[in-house]
PDB file of N, CA and C in Angstrom:
ATOM      1  N   UNK O  18      -6.205   2.507  63.197  1.00 71.00           N
ATOM      2  CA  UNK O  18      -5.579   3.471  63.384  1.00 71.00           C
ATOM      3  C   UNK O  18      -5.597   3.642  64.779  1.00 71.00           C
ATOM      4  N   UNK O  19      -4.173   3.726  65.634  1.00 80.00           N
ATOM      5  CA  UNK O  19      -4.360   3.911  66.834  1.00 80.00           C
ATOM      6  C   UNK O  19      -3.949   5.355  67.343  1.00 80.00           C
ATOM      7  N   UNK O  20      -3.699   6.080  66.255  1.00 84.00           N
ATOM      8  CA  UNK O  20      -2.903   7.332  66.765  1.00 84.00           C
ATOM      9  C   UNK O  20      -3.800   8.368  65.856  1.00 84.00           C
ATOM     10  N   UNK O  21      -4.002  10.109  66.067  1.00 79.00           N
ATOM     11  CA  UNK O  21      -4.751  10.835  65.176  1.00 79.00           C
ATOM     12  C   UNK O  21      -3.743  12.038  65.549  1.00 79.00           C
ATOM     13  N   UNK O  22      -2.809  12.774  64.674  1.00 78.00           N
ATOM     14  CA  UNK O  22      -1.886  13.625  65.254  1.00 78.00           C
ATOM     15  C   UNK O  22      -2.334  14.632  64.133  1.00 78.00           C
ATOM     16  N   UNK O  23      -2.886  15.917  65.134  1.00 75.00           N
ATOM     17  CA  UNK O  23      -3.201  17.322  64.409  1.00 75.00           C
ATOM     18  C   UNK O  23      -2.385  18.505  64.757  1.00 75.00           C
ATOM     19  N   UNK O  24      -1.910  19.052  63.707  1.00 73.00           N
ATOM     20  CA  UNK O  24      -0.947  20.145  64.337  1.00 73.00           C
ATOM     21  C   UNK O  24      -1.903  21.128  63.692  1.00 73.00           C
ATOM     22  N   UNK O  25      -2.507  21.917  64.747  1.00 69.00           N
ATOM     23  CA  UNK O  25      -3.050  23.366  64.274  1.00 69.00           C
ATOM     24  C   UNK O  25      -2.482  24.821  64.811  1.00 69.00           C
ATOM     25  N   UNK O  26      -2.071  25.263  63.929  1.00 68.00           N
ATOM     26  CA  UNK O  26      -1.515  26.385  64.362  1.00 68.00           C
ATOM     27  C   UNK O  26      -1.533  27.835  63.089  1.00 68.00           C
ATOM     28  N   UNK O  27      -1.508  28.657  64.136  1.00 70.00           N
ATOM     29  CA  UNK O  27      -1.619  30.036  63.731  1.00 70.00           C
ATOM     30  C   UNK O  27      -0.363  30.605  62.628  1.00 70.00           C
ATOM     31  N   UNK O  28      -0.696  31.621  62.308  1.00 69.00           N
ATOM     32  CA  UNK O  28       0.483  32.205  61.197  1.00 69.00           C
ATOM     33  C   UNK O  28       1.518  32.023  62.045  1.00 69.00           C
ATOM     34  N   UNK O  29       2.939  31.919  61.393  1.00 78.00           N
ATOM     35  CA  UNK O  29       4.413  31.624  61.822  1.00 78.00           C
ATOM     36  C   UNK O  29       4.460  30.552  62.904  1.00 78.00           C
ATOM     37  N   UNK O  30       3.807  29.503  63.007  1.00 80.00           N
ATOM     38  CA  UNK O  30       4.136  28.412  63.922  1.00 80.00           C
ATOM     39  C   UNK O  30       4.296  26.826  63.242  1.00 80.00           C
ATOM     40  N   UNK O  31       5.012  26.660  61.442  1.00 80.00           N
ATOM     41  CA  UNK O  31       5.534  26.036  61.310  1.00 80.00           C
ATOM     42  C   UNK O  31       4.783  24.846  60.419  1.00 80.00           C
ATOM     43  N   UNK O  32       3.331  25.276  60.629  1.00 76.00           N
ATOM     44  CA  UNK O  32       2.290  24.507  59.736  1.00 76.00           C
ATOM     45  C   UNK O  32       2.851  24.246  58.660  1.00 76.00           C
ATOM     46  N   UNK O  33       3.246  25.303  57.657  1.00 74.00           N
ATOM     47  CA  UNK O  33       3.194  24.944  56.171  1.00 74.00           C
ATOM     48  C   UNK O  33       4.794  24.216  56.278  1.00 74.00           C
ATOM     49  N   UNK O  34       5.581  24.707  56.930  1.00 82.00           N
ATOM     50  CA  UNK O  34       7.351  23.591  56.903  1.00 82.00           C
ATOM     51  C   UNK O  34       6.665  21.929  56.913  1.00 82.00           C
ATOM     52  N   UNK O  35       6.013  22.069  58.354  1.00 82.00           N
ATOM     53  CA  UNK O  35       5.735  20.375  58.518  1.00 82.00           C
ATOM     54  C   UNK O  35       4.574  19.862  57.396  1.00 82.00           C
ATOM     55  N   UNK O  36       3.861  20.783  56.655  1.00 78.00           N
ATOM     56  CA  UNK O  36       3.389  19.843  55.746  1.00 78.00           C
ATOM     57  C   UNK O  36       4.149  19.568  54.614  1.00 78.00           C
ATOM     58  N   UNK O  37       5.222  20.740  54.161  1.00 80.00           N
ATOM     59  CA  UNK O  37       5.664  20.277  52.881  1.00 80.00           C
ATOM     60  C   UNK O  37       6.833  19.051  53.287  1.00 80.00           C
ATOM     61  N   UNK O  38       7.083  18.801  54.545  1.00 86.00           N
ATOM     62  CA  UNK O  38       8.130  17.951  55.043  1.00 86.00           C
ATOM     63  C   UNK O  38       7.412  16.763  54.908  1.00 86.00           C
ATOM     64  N   UNK O  39       6.300  16.612  55.585  1.00 84.00           N
ATOM     65  CA  UNK O  39       5.686  15.429  55.650  1.00 84.00           C
ATOM     66  C   UNK O  39       4.779  14.810  54.060  1.00 84.00           C
ATOM     67  N   UNK O  40       4.504  15.667  53.180  1.00 81.00           N
ATOM     68  CA  UNK O  40       4.177  15.272  51.592  1.00 81.00           C
ATOM     69  C   UNK O  40       5.908  14.916  51.147  1.00 81.00           C
ATOM     70  N   UNK O  41       6.890  15.744  51.301  1.00 86.00           N
ATOM     71  CA  UNK O  41       8.020  15.101  50.815  1.00 86.00           C
ATOM     72  C   UNK O  41       8.449  13.564  51.205  1.00 86.00           C
ATOM     73  N   UNK O  42       8.386  13.426  52.313  1.00 89.00           N
ATOM     74  CA  UNK O  42       8.347  12.157  53.092  1.00 89.00           C
ATOM     75  C   UNK O  42       7.354  10.987  52.828  1.00 89.00           C
ATOM     76  N   UNK O  43       6.399  11.192  52.294  1.00 87.00           N
ATOM     77  CA  UNK O  43       5.099  10.343  52.413  1.00 87.00           C
ATOM     78  C   UNK O  43       5.113   8.808  52.144  1.00 87.00           C
ATOM     79  N   UNK O  44       5.954   8.501  51.584  1.00 90.00           N
ATOM     80  CA  UNK O  44       6.442   6.949  51.132  1.00 90.00           C
ATOM     81  C   UNK O  44       7.291   6.387  51.989  1.00 90.00           C
ATOM     82  N   UNK O  45       8.084   7.198  52.564  1.00 94.00           N
ATOM     83  CA  UNK O  45       9.046   6.672  53.758  1.00 94.00           C
ATOM     84  C   UNK O  45       8.403   6.731  54.811  1.00 94.00           C
ATOM     85  N   UNK O  46       7.179   7.556  55.124  1.00 92.00           N
ATOM     86  CA  UNK O  46       5.842   7.627  56.339  1.00 92.00           C
ATOM     87  C   UNK O  46       5.516   6.562  56.655  1.00 92.00           C
ATOM     88  N   UNK O  47       4.933   6.260  54.896  1.00 91.00           N
ATOM     89  CA  UNK O  47       3.569   5.284  54.541  1.00 91.00           C
ATOM     90  C   UNK O  47       4.384   3.918  55.343  1.00 91.00           C
ATOM     91  N   UNK O  48       5.872   3.483  54.867  1.00 94.00           N
ATOM     92  CA  UNK O  48       6.321   2.223  55.131  1.00 94.00           C
ATOM     93  C   UNK O  48       6.494   2.277  56.682  1.00 94.00           C
ATOM     94  N   UNK O  49       6.636   3.121  57.550  1.00 95.00           N
ATOM     95  CA  UNK O  49       6.759   3.083  58.897  1.00 95.00           C
ATOM     96  C   UNK O  49       5.333   3.147  59.393  1.00 95.00           C
ATOM     97  N   UNK O  50       4.091   2.885  58.768  1.00 94.00           N
ATOM     98  CA  UNK O  50       2.873   3.012  59.343  1.00 94.00           C
ATOM     99  C   UNK O  50       1.979   4.484  59.622  1.00 94.00           C
ATOM    100  N   UNK O  51       2.722   5.452  58.880  1.00 92.00           N
ATOM    101  CA  UNK O  51       2.054   7.059  59.096  1.00 92.00           C
ATOM    102  C   UNK O  51       1.636   6.787  57.695  1.00 92.00           C
ATOM    103  N   UNK O  52       0.289   7.436  57.667  1.00 89.00           N
ATOM    104  CA  UNK O  52      -0.925   7.890  56.643  1.00 89.00           C
ATOM    105  C   UNK O  52      -1.057   9.483  56.793  1.00 89.00           C
ATOM    106  N   UNK O  53      -0.976   9.828  55.470  1.00 84.00           N
ATOM    107  CA  UNK O  53      -0.775  11.362  55.337  1.00 84.00           C
ATOM    108  C   UNK O  53      -2.481  11.629  54.682  1.00 84.00           C
ATOM    109  N   UNK O  54      -3.902  11.746  55.448  1.00 79.00           N
ATOM    110  CA  UNK O  54      -4.988  11.974  54.239  1.00 79.00           C
ATOM    111  C   UNK O  54      -4.800  12.769  53.528  1.00 79.00           C
ATOM    112  N   UNK O  55      -5.330  12.470  52.393  1.00 63.00           N
ATOM    113  CA  UNK O  55      -5.306  13.709  51.245  1.00 63.00           C
ATOM    114  C   UNK O  55      -6.182  13.526  50.463  1.00 63.00           C
ATOM    115  N   UNK O  56      -7.022  12.143  50.083  1.00 43.00           N
ATOM    116  CA  UNK O  56      -7.888  12.171  48.979  1.00 43.00           C
ATOM    117  C   UNK O  56      -9.180  12.288  49.440  1.00 43.00           C
ATOM    118  N   UNK O  57      -9.494  12.887  50.372  1.00 43.00           N
ATOM    119  CA  UNK O  57     -11.134  13.327  50.210  1.00 43.00           C
ATOM    120  C   UNK O  57     -11.223  14.518  50.171  1.00 43.00           C
ATOM    121  N   UNK O  58     -11.242  15.147  48.474  1.00 40.00           N
ATOM    122  CA  UNK O  58     -11.747  16.292  48.194  1.00 40.00           C
ATOM    123  C   UNK O  58     -13.451  16.905  48.224  1.00 40.00           C
ATOM    124  N   UNK O  59     -13.062  18.397  48.561  1.00 43.00           N
ATOM    125  CA  UNK O  59     -14.406  18.516  48.965  1.00 43.00           C
ATOM    126  C   UNK O  59     -15.065  18.497  50.578  1.00 43.00           C
ATOM    127  N   UNK O  60     -14.342  17.605  50.942  1.00 40.00           N
ATOM    128  CA  UNK O  60     -14.709  17.529  52.313  1.00 40.00           C
ATOM    129  C   UNK O  60     -13.921  17.603  53.450  1.00 40.00           C
ATOM    130  N   UNK O  61     -13.055  16.263  54.445  1.00 41.00           N
ATOM    131  CA  UNK O  61     -12.494  16.808  55.221  1.00 41.00           C
ATOM    132  C   UNK O  61     -10.793  17.510  54.924  1.00 41.00           C
ATOM    133  N   UNK O  62     -10.510  17.438  53.712  1.00 45.00           N
ATOM    134  CA  UNK O  62      -9.385  17.954  53.571  1.00 45.00           C
ATOM    135  C   UNK O  62      -9.505  18.530  52.302  1.00 45.00           C
ATOM    136  N   UNK O  63      -9.091  19.484  52.242  1.00 46.00           N
ATOM    137  CA  UNK O  63      -8.785  20.502  50.969  1.00 46.00           C
ATOM    138  C   UNK O  63      -8.064  19.816  49.763  1.00 46.00           C
ATOM    139  N   UNK O  64      -8.246  20.095  48.477  1.00 48.00           N
ATOM    140  CA  UNK O  64      -7.600  19.860  47.460  1.00 48.00           C
ATOM    141  C   UNK O  64      -6.362  20.564  47.249  1.00 48.00           C
ATOM    142  N   UNK O  65      -5.896  21.148  48.258  1.00 49.00           N
ATOM    143  CA  UNK O  65      -4.934  22.310  47.773  1.00 49.00           C
ATOM    144  C   UNK O  65      -3.683  21.077  48.890  1.00 49.00           C
ATOM    145  N   UNK O  66      -2.670  21.550  47.814  1.00 47.00           N
ATOM    146  CA  UNK O  66      -1.422  20.300  48.021  1.00 47.00           C
ATOM    147  C   UNK O  66      -0.756  20.460  49.268  1.00 47.00           C
ATOM    148  N   UNK O  67      -0.686  21.284  50.277  1.00 49.00           N
ATOM    149  CA  UNK O  67      -0.200  21.523  51.397  1.00 49.00           C
ATOM    150  C   UNK O  67      -1.182  21.438  52.749  1.00 49.00           C
ATOM    151  N   UNK O  68      -2.468  21.840  52.484  1.00 60.00           N
ATOM    152  CA  UNK O  68      -2.973  22.065  53.534  1.00 60.00           C
ATOM    153  C   UNK O  68      -4.641  21.472  53.819  1.00 60.00           C
ATOM    154  N   UNK O  69      -5.182  21.474  55.266  1.00 67.00           N
ATOM    155  CA  UNK O  69      -6.497  20.822  55.090  1.00 67.00           C
ATOM    156  C   UNK O  69      -6.950  22.196  56.026  1.00 67.00           C
ATOM    157  N   UNK O  70      -7.405  23.141  54.829  1.00 69.00           N
ATOM    158  CA  UNK O  70      -8.382  24.153  55.776  1.00 69.00           C
ATOM    159  C   UNK O  70      -9.660  23.835  56.180  1.00 69.00           C
ATOM    160  N   UNK O  71     -10.394  23.001  54.892  1.00 71.00           N
ATOM    161  CA  UNK O  71     -11.699  22.776  55.467  1.00 71.00           C
ATOM    162  C   UNK O  71     -11.991  22.081  56.412  1.00 71.00           C
ATOM    163  N   UNK O  72     -10.985  21.180  57.070  1.00 73.00           N
ATOM    164  CA  UNK O  72     -11.309  20.827  58.423  1.00 73.00           C
ATOM    165  C   UNK O  72     -10.950  21.928  59.384  1.00 73.00           C
ATOM    166  N   UNK O  73      -9.934  22.753  59.241  1.00 74.00           N
ATOM    167  CA  UNK O  73      -9.846  23.774  60.107  1.00 74.00           C
ATOM    168  C   UNK O  73     -11.237  24.857  59.839  1.00 74.00           C
ATOM    169  N   UNK O  74     -11.643  24.774  59.043  1.00 76.00           N
ATOM    170  CA  UNK O  74     -12.653  25.878  58.747  1.00 76.00           C
ATOM    171  C   UNK O  74     -14.246  25.575  59.701  1.00 76.00           C
ATOM    172  N   UNK O  75     -14.041  24.050  59.393  1.00 78.00           N
ATOM    173  CA  UNK O  75     -15.189  23.267  60.163  1.00 78.00           C
ATOM    174  C   UNK O  75     -15.250  23.710  61.375  1.00 78.00           C
ATOM    175  N   UNK O  76     -14.504  23.665  62.156  1.00 77.00           N
ATOM    176  CA  UNK O  76     -14.232  23.833  63.882  1.00 77.00           C
ATOM    177  C   UNK O  76     -13.942  24.955  64.408  1.00 77.00           C
ATOM    178  N   UNK O  77     -13.944  26.063  63.268  1.00 76.00           N
ATOM    179  CA  UNK O  77     -14.181  27.495  63.507  1.00 76.00           C
ATOM    180  C   UNK O  77     -15.159  28.069  63.878  1.00 76.00           C
ATOM    181  N   UNK O  78     -15.294  29.498  64.044  1.00 74.00           N
ATOM    182  CA  UNK O  78     -16.481  30.034  63.841  1.00 74.00           C
ATOM    183  C   UNK O  78     -16.746  30.820  62.259  1.00 74.00           C
ATOM    184  N   UNK O  79     -17.906  31.078  62.439  1.00 74.00           N
ATOM    185  CA  UNK O  79     -18.395  31.199  61.030  1.00 74.00           C
ATOM    186  C   UNK O  79     -17.603  32.438  60.679  1.00 74.00           C
ATOM    187  N   UNK O  80     -17.372  33.482  61.202  1.00 74.00           N
ATOM    188  CA  UNK O  80     -16.277  34.860  61.014  1.00 74.00           C
ATOM    189  C   UNK O  80     -15.251  34.247  60.719  1.00 74.00           C
ATOM    190  N   UNK O  81     -14.447  33.313  60.594  1.00 73.00           N
ATOM    191  CA  UNK O  81     -13.196  32.542  59.928  1.00 73.00           C
ATOM    192  C   UNK O  81     -13.150  32.049  58.850  1.00 73.00           C
ATOM    193  N   UNK O  82     -14.671  31.806  58.423  1.00 74.00           N
ATOM    194  CA  UNK O  82     -14.428  30.766  57.272  1.00 74.00           C
ATOM    195  C   UNK O  82     -14.892  32.014  56.067  1.00 74.00           C
ATOM    196  N   UNK O  83     -14.255  31.533  54.982  1.00 73.00           N
ATOM    197  CA  UNK O  83     -14.167  32.257  53.545  1.00 73.00           C
ATOM    198  C   UNK O  83     -15.911  32.698  53.386  1.00 73.00           C
ATOM    199  N   UNK O  84     -16.279  33.544  53.086  1.00 76.00           N
ATOM    200  CA  UNK O  84     -17.539  33.466  52.684  1.00 76.00           C
ATOM    201  C   UNK O  84     -18.115  32.709  51.180  1.00 76.00           C
ATOM    202  N   UNK O  85     -17.178  32.444  50.776  1.00 72.00           N
ATOM    203  CA  UNK O  85     -17.096  31.728  49.118  1.00 72.00           C
ATOM    204  C   UNK O  85     -16.724  30.502  49.532  1.00 72.00           C
ATOM    205  N   UNK O  86     -16.660  29.506  50.480  1.00 70.00           N
ATOM    206  CA  UNK O  86     -16.256  28.061  50.532  1.00 70.00           C
ATOM    207  C   UNK O  86     -17.801  27.884  51.106  1.00 70.00           C
ATOM    208  N   UNK O  87     -18.518  26.583  50.662  1.00 73.00           N
ATOM    209  CA  UNK O  87     -19.189  25.376  51.414  1.00 73.00           C
ATOM    210  C   UNK O  87     -18.673  24.807  52.038  1.00 73.00           C
ATOM    211  N   UNK O  88     -18.229  24.314  53.381  1.00 75.00           N
ATOM    212  CA  UNK O  88     -17.742  23.937  54.167  1.00 75.00           C
ATOM    213  C   UNK O  88     -18.700  22.430  54.792  1.00 75.00           C
ATOM    214  N   UNK O  89     -18.392  21.206  54.645  1.00 78.00           N
ATOM    215  CA  UNK O  89     -18.913  20.531  55.571  1.00 78.00           C
ATOM    216  C   UNK O  89     -18.730  20.088  56.987  1.00 78.00           C
ATOM    217  N   UNK O  90     -19.980  19.979  57.494  1.00 81.00           N
ATOM    218  CA  UNK O  90     -20.174  19.906  58.814  1.00 81.00           C
ATOM    219  C   UNK O  90     -18.783  18.961  59.150  1.00 81.00           C
ATOM    220  N   UNK O  91     -18.377  18.999  60.879  1.00 80.00           N
ATOM    221  CA  UNK O  91     -17.088  18.408  61.376  1.00 80.00           C
ATOM    222  C   UNK O  91     -17.837  16.942  61.555  1.00 80.00           C
ATOM    223  N   UNK O  92     -18.917  16.626  62.073  1.00 84.00           N
ATOM    224  CA  UNK O  92     -19.149  15.187  62.033  1.00 84.00           C
ATOM    225  C   UNK O  92     -19.001  14.630  60.367  1.00 84.00           C
ATOM    226  N   UNK O  93     -19.445  14.864  59.704  1.00 84.00           N
ATOM    227  CA  UNK O  93     -19.334  14.551  58.189  1.00 84.00           C
ATOM    228  C   UNK O  93     -17.440  14.299  57.620  1.00 84.00           C
ATOM    229  N   UNK O  94     -16.828  15.405  58.421  1.00 79.00           N
ATOM    230  CA  UNK O  94     -15.538  15.378  58.167  1.00 79.00           C
ATOM    231  C   UNK O  94     -14.939  13.863  59.116  1.00 79.00           C
ATOM    232  N   UNK O  95     -15.192  13.977  60.178  1.00 82.00           N
ATOM    233  CA  UNK O  95     -14.748  12.896  61.123  1.00 82.00           C
ATOM    234  C   UNK O  95     -14.935  11.936  60.353  1.00 82.00           C
ATOM    235  N   UNK O  96     -16.019  11.505  60.401  1.00 86.00           N
ATOM    236  CA  UNK O  96     -16.992  10.427  59.447  1.00 86.00           C
ATOM    237  C   UNK O  96     -15.735  10.099  58.072  1.00 86.00           C
ATOM    238  N   UNK O  97     -15.632  10.953  57.559  1.00 82.00           N
ATOM    239  CA  UNK O  97     -14.403  10.504  56.266  1.00 82.00           C
ATOM    240  C   UNK O  97     -13.189  10.177  56.631  1.00 82.00           C
ATOM    241  N   UNK O  98     -12.899  10.589  57.897  1.00 82.00           N
ATOM    242  CA  UNK O  98     -11.536  10.539  57.997  1.00 82.00           C
ATOM    243  C   UNK O  98     -11.239   9.079  58.555  1.00 82.00           C
ATOM    244  N   UNK O  99     -12.363   8.540  59.456  1.00 85.00           N
ATOM    245  CA  UNK O  99     -12.851   7.157  59.658  1.00 85.00           C
ATOM    246  C   UNK O  99     -12.778   6.276  58.725  1.00 85.00           C
ATOM    247  N   UNK O 100     -13.657   6.495  57.443  1.00 87.00           N
ATOM    248  CA  UNK O 100     -13.814   6.035  56.634  1.00 87.00           C
ATOM    249  C   UNK O 100     -12.145   5.772  56.032  1.00 87.00           C
ATOM    250  N   UNK O 101     -11.678   6.748  55.588  1.00 84.00           N
ATOM    251  CA  UNK O 101     -10.081   6.488  55.413  1.00 84.00           C
ATOM    252  C   UNK O 101      -9.021   5.835  56.084  1.00 84.00           C
ATOM    253  N   UNK O 102      -8.836   6.004  57.539  1.00 86.00           N
ATOM    254  CA  UNK O 102      -8.363   4.778  58.536  1.00 86.00           C
ATOM    255  C   UNK O 102      -9.065   3.028  57.883  1.00 86.00           C
ATOM    256  N   UNK O 103      -9.848   3.144  58.009  1.00 89.00           N
ATOM    257  CA  UNK O 103     -10.562   1.930  57.644  1.00 89.00           C
ATOM    258  C   UNK O 103      -9.933   1.141  56.500  1.00 89.00           C
ATOM    259  N   UNK O 104      -9.571   2.166  55.589  1.00 88.00           N
ATOM    260  CA  UNK O 104      -9.162   1.811  54.130  1.00 88.00           C
ATOM    261  C   UNK O 104      -7.650   1.688  54.363  1.00 88.00           C
ATOM    262  N   UNK O 105      -6.978   2.182  55.460  1.00 88.00           N
ATOM    263  CA  UNK O 105      -5.707   1.667  55.595  1.00 88.00           C
ATOM    264  C   UNK O 105      -5.530   1.231  56.736  1.00 88.00           C
ATOM    265  N   UNK O 106      -5.785  -0.338  56.762  1.00 91.00           N
ATOM    266  CA  UNK O 106      -5.682  -0.434  58.359  1.00 91.00           C
ATOM    267  C   UNK O 106      -4.322  -1.006  58.610  1.00 91.00           C
ATOM    268  N   UNK O 107      -3.177  -0.976  57.424  1.00 92.00           N
ATOM    269  CA  UNK O 107      -1.876  -0.806  57.814  1.00 92.00           C
ATOM    270  C   UNK O 107      -1.400  -0.139  58.270  1.00 92.00           C
ATOM    271  N   UNK O 108      -1.897   1.348  58.722  1.00 91.00           N
ATOM    272  CA  UNK O 108      -1.568   2.850  59.164  1.00 91.00           C
ATOM    273  C   UNK O 108      -1.813   2.521  60.643  1.00 91.00           C
ATOM    274  N   UNK O 109      -0.841   2.737  61.643  1.00 92.00           N
ATOM    275  CA  UNK O 109      -1.400   3.005  63.040  1.00 92.00           C
ATOM    276  C   UNK O 109      -1.387   4.294  63.305  1.00 92.00           C
ATOM    277  N   UNK O 110      -0.680   5.264  62.725  1.00 90.00           N
ATOM    278  CA  UNK O 110      -1.014   6.836  62.615  1.00 90.00           C
ATOM    279  C   UNK O 110      -1.326   8.049  61.533  1.00 90.00           C
ATOM    280  N   UNK O 111      -2.074   8.349  61.805  1.00 86.00           N
ATOM    281  CA  UNK O 111      -2.815   9.462  60.996  1.00 86.00           C
ATOM    282  C   UNK O 111      -2.206  11.023  61.263  1.00 86.00           C
ATOM    283  N   UNK O 112      -1.770  11.804  60.197  1.00 82.00           N
ATOM    284  CA  UNK O 112      -1.279  13.343  60.735  1.00 82.00           C
ATOM    285  C   UNK O 112      -1.758  14.143  59.841  1.00 82.00           C
TER     286      UNK O 112
END
């Protein structure tokens, strides 16, 4: 992986729109060497189809995390992302 792109946005900054687009164009992006990490459940990435809440919650303060959620430490989540990058050597960019 040469590049990691993270779009962190507050409400109404097109975050969901970008996620929907990326999911819809997943195969075409993959052919261009762009990977959308989604297969890490309960760790770096949410099992929800359009978001990565667990990652965002891990880098936010505890006051902004849902009380009913267990969130892996950011170091663990970054390691999971790194592991996924190693499993996808043909991709130069992760979004």
